[in-house]
Short mmCIF file of C-alpha atoms and ligand atoms in Angstrom, two decimals:
data_model
loop_
_atom_site.label_atom_id
_atom_site.label_comp_id
_atom_site.label_asym_id
_atom_site.label_seq_id
_atom_site.Cartn_x
_atom_site.Cartn_y
_atom_site.Cartn_z
CA MET A 1 -43.02 -7.17 98.40
CA SER A 2 -45.18 -4.08 98.86
CA THR A 3 -45.42 -1.29 96.29
CA ASN A 4 -43.11 0.97 98.22
CA GLY A 5 -40.98 -2.02 99.12
CA GLN A 6 -40.08 -2.66 95.48
CA ALA A 7 -39.05 0.94 94.90
CA ALA A 8 -37.14 1.12 98.20
CA SER A 9 -35.32 -2.12 97.46
CA PHE A 10 -34.41 -0.82 94.00
CA LEU A 11 -33.00 2.39 95.47
CA ASP A 12 -31.08 0.54 98.18
CA LYS A 13 -29.52 -1.94 95.76
CA SER A 14 -28.75 0.81 93.25
CA ARG A 15 -27.06 2.94 95.90
CA ILE A 16 -24.83 0.05 96.95
CA LYS A 17 -23.91 -0.99 93.41
CA ALA A 18 -23.30 2.53 92.12
CA ALA A 19 -20.64 2.96 94.82
CA ASP A 20 -19.08 -0.46 94.21
CA LEU A 21 -15.97 0.33 92.17
CA ASP A 22 -15.00 -3.32 91.78
CA HIS A 23 -18.41 -4.04 90.22
CA ARG A 24 -18.06 -1.07 87.90
CA LYS A 25 -14.59 -2.19 86.83
CA LYS A 26 -15.87 -5.65 85.85
CA ILE A 27 -18.88 -4.27 84.00
CA ASN A 28 -16.85 -1.67 82.15
CA PHE A 29 -14.32 -4.34 81.19
CA ASN A 30 -16.98 -6.71 79.79
CA ILE A 31 -19.05 -4.02 78.09
CA GLY A 32 -15.81 -2.55 76.70
CA LYS A 33 -15.04 -5.90 75.05
CA TYR A 34 -18.57 -5.95 73.59
CA GLU A 35 -18.23 -2.40 72.27
CA SER A 36 -14.95 -3.20 70.58
CA VAL A 37 -16.41 -6.04 68.48
CA VAL A 38 -19.86 -4.68 67.58
CA PRO A 39 -18.54 -2.28 64.88
CA GLN A 40 -16.82 -5.25 63.18
CA GLY A 41 -20.08 -7.23 63.17
CA LYS A 42 -21.94 -4.26 61.71
CA GLN A 43 -19.64 -4.24 58.70
CA GLN A 44 -21.50 -7.25 57.31
CA PHE A 45 -24.49 -5.00 56.55
CA ASP A 46 -24.40 -2.73 53.52
CA ASN A 47 -26.75 -0.47 55.40
CA VAL A 48 -27.21 -1.41 59.02
CA ASN A 49 -29.93 1.20 59.61
CA LEU A 50 -31.95 -0.15 56.73
CA ALA A 51 -31.56 -3.67 58.15
CA ARG A 52 -32.86 -2.44 61.54
CA GLU A 53 -35.75 -0.65 59.84
CA ARG A 54 -36.69 -3.78 57.87
CA ALA A 55 -36.55 -5.90 61.01
CA LYS A 56 -38.82 -3.43 62.77
CA ASN A 57 -41.28 -3.60 59.87
CA ILE A 58 -41.34 -7.39 59.97
CA LYS A 59 -41.95 -7.42 63.71
CA TRP A 60 -44.63 -4.75 63.28
CA ARG A 61 -46.44 -6.99 60.80
CA ALA A 62 -46.01 -10.04 63.05
CA ILE A 63 -47.41 -8.29 66.12
CA GLU A 64 -50.27 -6.59 64.25
CA THR A 65 -51.37 -10.00 62.95
CA LEU A 66 -50.28 -11.98 66.00
CA ASP A 67 -53.44 -14.06 66.30
CA GLN A 68 -53.16 -15.25 62.70
CA GLN A 69 -49.41 -15.85 62.92
CA LEU A 70 -49.76 -17.98 66.04
CA GLU A 71 -52.58 -20.02 64.54
CA ARG A 72 -50.46 -20.59 61.42
CA PHE A 73 -47.64 -21.73 63.65
CA GLU A 74 -49.89 -24.09 65.59
CA GLN A 75 -51.29 -25.65 62.44
CA ALA A 76 -47.89 -26.20 60.81
CA PHE A 77 -46.24 -27.46 64.02
CA SER A 78 -49.12 -29.82 64.84
CA SER A 79 -49.08 -31.25 61.33
CA ARG A 80 -45.59 -32.64 62.09
CA GLY A 81 -46.66 -34.24 65.34
CA GLY A 82 -45.82 -31.43 67.78
CA LYS A 83 -48.22 -30.26 70.48
CA VAL A 84 -48.93 -26.59 71.12
CA ILE A 85 -50.01 -25.53 74.61
CA TRP A 86 -51.47 -22.08 75.19
CA ALA A 87 -50.61 -20.73 78.63
CA GLU A 88 -52.26 -17.56 79.83
CA THR A 89 -50.27 -17.22 83.04
CA ALA A 90 -46.98 -18.38 84.53
CA GLU A 91 -48.95 -20.71 86.79
CA ASP A 92 -50.66 -22.31 83.76
CA ALA A 93 -47.28 -22.89 82.09
CA LEU A 94 -45.81 -24.44 85.25
CA GLN A 95 -48.79 -26.76 85.68
CA GLU A 96 -48.50 -27.93 82.07
CA ILE A 97 -44.78 -28.61 82.53
CA ILE A 98 -45.26 -30.56 85.74
CA THR A 99 -48.04 -32.62 84.15
CA ILE A 100 -45.68 -33.62 81.32
CA CYS A 101 -42.90 -34.35 83.83
CA ARG A 102 -45.21 -36.65 85.83
CA GLU A 103 -46.39 -38.43 82.69
CA LYS A 104 -42.77 -39.14 81.76
CA ASN A 105 -41.78 -39.98 85.31
CA CYS A 106 -39.08 -37.37 84.92
CA ARG A 107 -36.57 -36.79 87.73
CA SER A 108 -33.99 -34.81 85.80
CA ILE A 109 -34.15 -32.06 83.18
CA VAL A 110 -31.50 -30.36 81.06
CA LYS A 111 -32.25 -26.78 80.26
CA SER A 112 -30.76 -24.26 77.88
CA LYS A 113 -30.76 -20.51 78.41
CA SER A 114 -34.23 -19.00 78.43
CA MET A 115 -35.38 -15.73 79.96
CA VAL A 116 -39.00 -16.92 79.85
CA THR A 117 -38.15 -19.77 82.22
CA GLU A 118 -36.66 -17.14 84.54
CA GLU A 119 -39.86 -15.14 84.20
CA ILE A 120 -41.96 -18.06 85.43
CA HIS A 121 -39.34 -19.16 88.04
CA LEU A 122 -39.22 -22.63 86.55
CA ASN A 123 -36.12 -23.96 88.32
CA GLU A 124 -37.43 -23.16 91.80
CA PHE A 125 -40.77 -24.74 90.90
CA LEU A 126 -39.15 -27.93 89.59
CA GLU A 127 -36.89 -28.14 92.60
CA LYS A 128 -39.90 -27.90 94.92
CA ASN A 129 -41.42 -30.78 92.99
CA GLY A 130 -38.33 -32.94 93.42
CA ILE A 131 -37.03 -32.57 89.87
CA GLU A 132 -33.43 -31.63 89.15
CA SER A 133 -33.18 -28.91 86.49
CA VAL A 134 -29.66 -28.29 85.25
CA GLU A 135 -28.68 -25.13 83.39
CA THR A 136 -26.41 -26.14 80.51
CA ASP A 137 -25.43 -22.71 79.18
CA LEU A 138 -22.08 -21.90 80.84
CA GLY A 139 -23.13 -18.46 82.06
CA GLU A 140 -26.42 -19.80 83.41
CA TYR A 141 -24.62 -22.77 84.98
CA ILE A 142 -22.31 -20.34 86.82
CA GLN A 143 -25.32 -18.37 88.05
CA GLN A 144 -27.13 -21.51 89.11
CA LEU A 145 -24.09 -22.66 91.10
CA ASP A 146 -24.01 -19.25 92.79
CA HIS A 147 -27.80 -19.26 93.43
CA GLU A 148 -28.18 -15.99 91.54
CA PRO A 149 -30.56 -15.04 88.72
CA PRO A 150 -29.03 -13.97 85.40
CA TYR A 151 -27.47 -10.55 85.52
CA HIS A 152 -27.95 -9.76 81.83
CA ILE A 153 -30.31 -11.14 79.18
CA VAL A 154 -27.46 -12.26 76.90
CA THR A 155 -24.48 -12.69 79.22
CA PRO A 156 -25.88 -14.01 82.51
CA ALA A 157 -22.60 -13.86 84.48
CA MET A 158 -21.32 -10.58 83.05
CA HIS A 159 -20.63 -9.19 86.52
CA LYS A 160 -18.20 -11.94 87.43
CA SER A 161 -14.48 -11.91 86.60
CA LYS A 162 -12.62 -15.07 85.64
CA GLU A 163 -11.11 -15.05 89.15
CA ASP A 164 -14.61 -14.95 90.68
CA ILE A 165 -15.64 -17.96 88.59
CA ALA A 166 -12.48 -19.90 89.45
CA ARG A 167 -13.22 -19.28 93.13
CA LEU A 168 -16.84 -20.37 92.70
CA PHE A 169 -15.88 -23.60 90.91
CA HIS A 170 -13.28 -24.35 93.56
CA GLU A 171 -15.84 -23.84 96.33
CA LYS A 172 -18.80 -25.62 94.73
CA LEU A 173 -17.22 -28.18 92.41
CA HIS A 174 -13.92 -28.67 94.28
CA SER A 175 -11.87 -27.95 91.18
CA ALA A 176 -8.26 -26.83 91.61
CA PRO A 177 -7.97 -23.16 92.61
CA GLY A 178 -7.06 -20.45 90.09
CA LEU A 179 -8.04 -22.30 86.90
CA SER A 180 -7.92 -20.45 83.57
CA PRO A 181 -11.12 -19.78 81.55
CA ALA A 182 -10.30 -22.70 79.21
CA GLU A 183 -9.81 -25.05 82.18
CA LEU A 184 -12.99 -23.82 83.85
CA THR A 185 -14.92 -24.48 80.66
CA LEU A 186 -13.62 -28.04 80.60
CA VAL A 187 -14.69 -28.57 84.22
CA ALA A 188 -18.21 -27.37 83.38
CA ARG A 189 -18.26 -29.46 80.22
CA ASP A 190 -17.31 -32.63 82.12
CA LYS A 191 -20.04 -32.05 84.67
CA LEU A 192 -22.72 -31.13 82.15
CA ARG A 193 -22.05 -33.86 79.60
CA THR A 194 -23.12 -36.52 82.10
CA LYS A 195 -26.48 -34.78 82.52
CA TYR A 196 -27.79 -35.11 78.96
CA PRO A 197 -28.17 -38.92 78.87
CA GLU A 198 -29.75 -38.91 82.36
CA ALA A 199 -32.43 -36.33 81.51
CA ALA A 200 -35.89 -37.46 80.43
CA ILE A 201 -36.82 -33.97 79.28
CA GLY A 202 -34.98 -31.07 77.67
CA ILE A 203 -36.35 -27.55 78.08
CA THR A 204 -35.36 -24.69 75.82
CA GLY A 205 -36.63 -21.26 74.94
CA ALA A 206 -36.94 -19.99 71.38
CA ASN A 207 -35.31 -16.94 69.88
CA PHE A 208 -37.89 -16.99 67.12
CA ILE A 209 -41.01 -18.97 66.34
CA ILE A 210 -41.67 -19.25 62.63
CA ALA A 211 -45.32 -19.16 61.66
CA GLU A 212 -44.93 -20.36 58.07
CA THR A 213 -43.18 -23.64 58.82
CA GLY A 214 -44.19 -24.28 62.43
CA SER A 215 -40.56 -24.17 63.56
CA ILE A 216 -38.63 -22.71 66.44
CA ALA A 217 -35.17 -21.19 66.01
CA ILE A 218 -32.55 -21.31 68.75
CA THR A 219 -29.40 -19.17 68.69
CA GLU A 220 -26.46 -20.01 70.95
CA ASN A 221 -22.68 -20.30 71.06
CA GLU A 222 -22.05 -23.49 73.01
CA GLY A 223 -24.11 -26.26 71.39
CA ASN A 224 -25.85 -26.94 74.69
CA GLY A 225 -29.20 -25.77 73.32
CA ARG A 226 -28.94 -28.26 70.47
CA LEU A 227 -28.03 -31.05 72.89
CA SER A 228 -30.87 -30.08 75.25
CA CYS A 229 -33.46 -30.35 72.51
CA ALA A 230 -32.07 -33.40 70.71
CA PHE A 231 -30.81 -35.74 73.45
CA PRO A 232 -33.79 -36.27 75.79
CA LYS A 233 -36.84 -38.15 74.57
CA THR A 234 -39.10 -35.18 75.24
CA HIS A 235 -38.44 -31.59 74.26
CA ILE A 236 -40.45 -28.74 75.80
CA VAL A 237 -40.09 -25.26 74.35
CA ILE A 238 -41.40 -22.37 76.36
CA THR A 239 -41.65 -19.04 74.63
CA GLY A 240 -43.44 -15.71 74.80
CA ILE A 241 -46.12 -15.25 72.14
CA GLU A 242 -44.32 -12.17 70.79
CA LYS A 243 -41.36 -14.20 69.47
CA VAL A 244 -43.17 -14.99 66.24
CA ILE A 245 -41.85 -14.04 62.80
CA PRO A 246 -43.88 -14.75 59.68
CA SER A 247 -41.46 -16.61 57.44
CA LEU A 248 -38.37 -18.82 57.48
CA THR A 249 -36.61 -16.40 55.13
CA ASP A 250 -36.93 -13.64 57.77
CA LEU A 251 -34.15 -15.43 59.65
CA ALA A 252 -31.71 -14.25 56.96
CA LEU A 253 -32.17 -10.80 58.49
CA PHE A 254 -32.81 -11.63 62.14
CA TRP A 255 -29.94 -14.06 62.70
CA PRO A 256 -27.13 -11.66 61.70
CA LEU A 257 -28.91 -8.79 63.44
CA LEU A 258 -29.22 -10.71 66.71
CA SER A 259 -25.62 -11.92 66.50
CA THR A 260 -24.14 -8.52 65.80
CA PHE A 261 -26.16 -6.54 68.30
CA GLY A 262 -26.02 -9.31 70.91
CA THR A 263 -22.33 -10.22 70.89
CA GLY A 264 -20.67 -8.47 67.95
CA GLN A 265 -20.45 -11.72 65.98
CA LYS A 266 -21.36 -11.91 62.31
CA VAL A 267 -23.26 -15.06 62.99
CA THR A 268 -23.66 -17.01 66.21
CA VAL A 269 -21.92 -20.40 66.34
CA TYR A 270 -25.03 -22.59 66.54
CA ASN A 271 -28.28 -21.65 64.89
CA THR A 272 -30.80 -24.47 65.09
CA ILE A 273 -34.22 -24.77 63.50
CA VAL A 274 -36.48 -27.44 64.99
CA THR A 275 -39.70 -28.36 63.25
CA GLY A 276 -41.48 -30.92 65.40
CA PRO A 277 -40.37 -34.19 67.00
CA LYS A 278 -38.45 -36.98 65.28
CA GLN A 279 -40.24 -38.06 62.10
CA ALA A 280 -40.75 -41.69 60.96
CA ASN A 281 -37.78 -41.57 58.58
CA GLU A 282 -35.42 -39.80 61.02
CA THR A 283 -32.94 -41.34 63.45
CA ASP A 284 -32.31 -38.41 65.83
CA GLY A 285 -34.35 -36.02 67.86
CA PRO A 286 -36.97 -36.20 70.61
CA GLU A 287 -39.94 -38.54 70.37
CA GLU A 288 -42.28 -35.85 71.65
CA MET A 289 -42.14 -32.11 71.37
CA TYR A 290 -44.28 -29.43 73.03
CA VAL A 291 -44.31 -25.70 72.46
CA ILE A 292 -45.81 -23.66 75.29
CA LEU A 293 -46.95 -20.27 74.03
CA LEU A 294 -46.95 -17.98 77.04
CA ASP A 295 -48.99 -14.83 77.36
CA ASN A 296 -48.30 -13.81 80.99
CA CYS A 297 -49.61 -10.25 80.47
CA ARG A 298 -48.11 -9.72 77.01
CA THR A 299 -51.64 -9.13 75.75
CA ASN A 300 -51.78 -6.15 78.17
CA ILE A 301 -49.00 -4.66 76.06
CA ILE A 302 -50.70 -5.56 72.78
CA LYS A 303 -53.82 -3.75 73.97
CA ASN A 304 -51.80 -0.59 74.43
CA PRO A 305 -51.14 0.92 70.97
CA LYS A 306 -48.16 2.99 72.17
CA GLN A 307 -46.41 0.26 74.16
CA ARG A 308 -47.06 -2.48 71.60
CA GLU A 309 -43.77 -1.65 69.94
CA SER A 310 -41.89 -3.05 72.93
CA LEU A 311 -42.96 -6.53 71.80
CA TYR A 312 -40.69 -6.24 68.75
CA CYS A 313 -37.74 -6.87 71.10
CA ILE A 314 -35.46 -9.72 70.02
CA ARG A 315 -33.58 -9.70 73.37
CA CYS A 316 -30.22 -8.77 71.85
CA GLY A 317 -29.22 -6.93 75.04
CA ALA A 318 -27.72 -3.94 73.19
CA CYS A 319 -29.83 -1.42 75.12
CA LEU A 320 -28.54 -2.79 78.43
CA ASN A 321 -24.93 -2.40 77.33
CA ALA A 322 -25.55 1.17 76.18
CA CYS A 323 -27.47 2.35 79.23
CA PRO A 324 -25.58 4.59 81.70
CA ILE A 325 -27.96 3.50 84.47
CA TYR A 326 -27.48 -0.23 83.83
CA LYS A 327 -23.71 0.23 83.71
CA ASN A 328 -23.75 1.80 87.17
CA ILE A 329 -26.37 -0.19 89.05
CA GLY A 330 -26.07 -3.56 87.26
CA GLY A 331 -28.74 -6.08 86.35
CA HIS A 332 -29.79 -7.33 89.78
CA ALA A 333 -30.80 -3.95 91.22
CA TYR A 334 -33.88 -3.86 88.97
CA GLY A 335 -35.47 -6.73 90.92
CA ALA A 336 -37.12 -7.97 87.72
CA THR A 337 -36.46 -10.69 85.17
CA TYR A 338 -35.81 -8.20 82.39
CA SER A 339 -33.41 -5.43 83.33
CA GLY A 340 -32.03 -2.37 81.54
CA PRO A 341 -34.13 -0.09 79.34
CA ILE A 342 -36.32 -2.81 77.80
CA GLY A 343 -36.94 -4.26 81.26
CA SER A 344 -37.93 -0.85 82.58
CA VAL A 345 -40.39 -0.49 79.69
CA ILE A 346 -42.08 -3.89 79.88
CA THR A 347 -41.88 -4.87 83.57
CA PRO A 348 -44.56 -2.40 84.74
CA HIS A 349 -46.93 -4.00 82.19
CA LEU A 350 -45.91 -7.59 82.95
CA GLN A 351 -45.73 -7.33 86.73
CA GLY A 352 -47.87 -4.32 87.61
CA MET A 353 -47.53 -0.57 87.17
CA ALA A 354 -48.03 0.13 90.88
CA ASP A 355 -45.11 -2.08 91.88
CA PHE A 356 -42.70 -1.28 89.05
CA LYS A 357 -43.43 2.22 87.82
CA HIS A 358 -40.25 3.42 89.53
CA LEU A 359 -38.20 1.58 86.88
CA SER A 360 -39.46 4.03 84.25
CA TYR A 361 -37.60 6.74 86.16
CA ALA A 362 -34.35 4.75 86.12
CA SER A 363 -33.29 6.55 82.98
CA SER A 364 -31.37 9.66 82.06
CA LEU A 365 -33.54 9.81 78.89
CA CYS A 366 -30.30 10.21 76.92
CA GLY A 367 -31.82 8.09 74.15
CA ASN A 368 -28.75 5.85 73.84
CA CYS A 369 -30.97 2.76 74.15
CA THR A 370 -33.09 3.85 71.19
CA GLU A 371 -29.93 4.63 69.19
CA VAL A 372 -28.56 1.11 69.59
CA CYS A 373 -31.74 -0.99 69.48
CA SER A 374 -31.44 -3.65 66.77
CA VAL A 375 -35.13 -3.28 65.89
CA LYS A 376 -35.38 0.46 66.47
CA ILE A 377 -37.76 0.47 69.41
CA ASN A 378 -38.26 4.01 70.71
CA LEU A 379 -37.29 2.91 74.19
CA HIS A 380 -36.75 6.28 75.83
CA GLU A 381 -40.11 7.53 74.56
CA LEU A 382 -41.80 4.42 75.92
CA LEU A 383 -40.22 5.13 79.31
CA LEU A 384 -41.78 8.58 79.21
CA GLU A 385 -45.06 7.02 78.15
CA ASN A 386 -44.91 4.69 81.17
CA ARG A 387 -44.47 7.70 83.43
CA LYS A 388 -47.50 9.33 81.85
CA GLU A 389 -49.57 6.17 82.19
CA SER A 390 -48.66 5.81 85.84
CA VAL A 391 -49.84 9.39 86.47
CA ASP A 392 -53.02 8.78 84.44
CA GLU A 393 -53.67 5.72 86.63
CA GLY A 394 -53.44 7.95 89.70
CA LEU A 395 -50.26 6.32 90.98
CA ALA A 396 -48.24 9.49 91.51
CA PRO A 397 -47.69 10.17 95.24
CA PHE A 398 -49.56 13.03 96.92
CA SER A 399 -46.36 15.07 97.39
CA GLU A 400 -45.59 14.86 93.67
CA LYS A 401 -49.11 15.87 92.70
CA MET A 402 -48.93 18.86 95.06
CA ALA A 403 -45.50 19.85 93.76
CA TRP A 404 -46.76 19.98 90.17
CA LYS A 405 -49.90 21.83 91.23
CA MET A 406 -47.83 24.49 92.95
CA TRP A 407 -45.46 24.69 90.01
CA LYS A 408 -48.40 25.15 87.65
CA ILE A 409 -49.95 27.91 89.77
CA ALA A 410 -46.60 29.72 90.10
CA SER A 411 -45.57 29.40 86.48
CA LEU A 412 -48.90 30.76 85.25
CA LYS A 413 -48.59 33.93 87.39
CA ARG A 414 -45.63 36.12 86.57
CA GLY A 415 -46.02 37.99 89.85
CA LEU A 416 -45.57 34.80 91.87
CA MET A 417 -42.53 33.75 89.83
CA ASN A 418 -40.91 37.10 90.50
CA MET A 419 -41.52 37.03 94.24
CA GLY A 420 -38.50 36.69 96.53
CA SER A 421 -34.78 36.46 95.81
CA GLY A 422 -33.01 33.43 94.32
CA ASN A 423 -31.67 32.57 97.78
CA LEU A 424 -35.14 32.58 99.28
CA LYS A 425 -36.47 30.36 96.49
CA ASN A 426 -33.55 27.94 97.00
CA LYS A 427 -34.33 27.78 100.70
CA VAL A 428 -38.07 27.25 100.28
CA VAL A 429 -37.99 24.78 97.38
CA ASN A 430 -35.02 22.70 98.57
CA GLY A 431 -36.55 22.64 102.04
CA LEU A 432 -39.92 21.48 100.71
CA PHE A 433 -38.64 18.81 98.29
CA LYS A 434 -36.19 16.95 100.47
CA GLY A 435 -36.75 13.74 98.46
CA TRP A 436 -35.37 15.43 95.36
CA LYS A 437 -32.11 16.26 97.13
CA GLU A 438 -31.49 12.70 98.29
CA HIS A 439 -30.16 11.60 94.92
CA ARG A 440 -29.53 14.90 93.15
CA SER A 441 -27.71 18.16 93.72
CA GLU A 442 -29.85 20.97 95.15
CA LEU A 443 -31.94 23.15 92.88
CA ASP A 444 -30.20 26.47 92.32
CA PHE A 445 -32.50 29.31 91.27
CA SER A 446 -31.17 32.26 89.33
CA GLN A 447 -30.61 35.34 91.49
CA LYS A 448 -32.39 37.48 88.89
CA THR A 449 -35.86 36.81 87.59
CA PHE A 450 -36.48 36.31 83.90
CA ASN A 451 -38.19 39.71 83.77
CA GLN A 452 -35.14 41.43 85.26
CA MET A 453 -32.78 39.74 82.82
CA TRP A 454 -35.02 40.56 79.87
CA LYS A 455 -35.24 44.23 80.84
CA GLU A 456 -31.47 44.47 81.29
CA ARG A 457 -30.86 42.89 77.92
CA PHE A 458 -33.44 45.17 76.26
CA LYS A 459 -31.81 48.26 77.82
CA LYS A 460 -28.35 47.25 76.57
CA ASN A 461 -29.61 46.82 73.02
S1 SF4 B 501 -35.11 -3.43 73.22
FE1 SF4 B 501 -33.89 -3.48 71.35
S2 SF4 B 501 -31.76 -3.26 72.08
FE2 SF4 B 501 -33.00 -3.82 73.88
S3 SF4 B 501 -32.84 -6.04 74.01
FE3 SF4 B 501 -34.70 -5.58 72.82
S4 SF4 B 501 -34.05 -5.60 70.68
FE4 SF4 B 501 -32.20 -5.47 71.91
#
């Protein structure tokens, strides 16, 4: 899609969703449930702000020493028989995965929830290569059945009601109509359980990669991630390079933080640490294990000292739930893998400033995202920084440049500011900047100039 095409598509989708009251009702219902449990989860911390600060410090250290942390990880993981693959681009990662699939003569894959696999469009790629890839997380399974990408980084089917899902299962899986959530879960379970023994390869993401021990940590609530990595003979992990934390003991902070800010739980139901393939004295686990460390433009962010902080993100999703824009336009309008405030910060760097700079303007700059971020990323400031960078790169449209030029000239000359009545200024400015009025109320200039008001006030006193 062209540069303007991305922005136009974003505006079109946003306009439709913002007026969709049914969509808003479902989102408010689901985010309302989240908001009601998060305060309970936070009670487990003596000082939740200190916990967030500490987590930020740990991620700061991990990202500042990323090269060393990743090499430590590779060494430790390889020493237990695992293979690390460094992938610079999405295409590199896909080629590595297909090579492994061909070696194993793989026709079927079970997959647990992973935003990185969405980022590289893995399922479409595997499908084109004749390999079935089955999402085993319930939310992702629902989205896969509906041929939709995830709507939210933690709760992929957040925009669907239980009635929507019952209808979908009836249509696609021929289950009885109007099933309850418990019955729907059993239908999905029955379908998915048959897939694990058939699959030659399991693919998972990683919530954290632990440099010290060469392990990956997976957090989930359904046990499907554990089955996906333990059942098939080959386990492939694909993860962004920024997911590294230095030490195993750091999980004592990150696990409760991710659980509370992600879903309001004190601790997520399944937390799995995997350190290489099955060892000689072990009975369970995959015979081979690969970890693909994906860059895919993350090093662009590392190079940028101001934006580097966005790599501390642990994908808890709290900033999405808190964002007034996200709540109105939903996750799909963004047209990017990562939506909400964190998506608006990182997407221009991952997928191109020219195509995605408009996302940095999808913010009221209320700062709610920064307030709720589990690792205290200054999200709203990074959005402003993106805007600045896009202007520095010369990407601002001609009309915008001219508007600021005129504003600068006028605001530096008191005589020009005082020219004409408020009505005349309204007419001229609102007539000139028609684009501004499309999504906002008209500018309304004061009838009196600042000089007039100042003189009147001075006289009175
Ligand atoms: S930016 Fe912060 S709040 Fe948003 S998903 Fe990442 S860690 Fe969570």
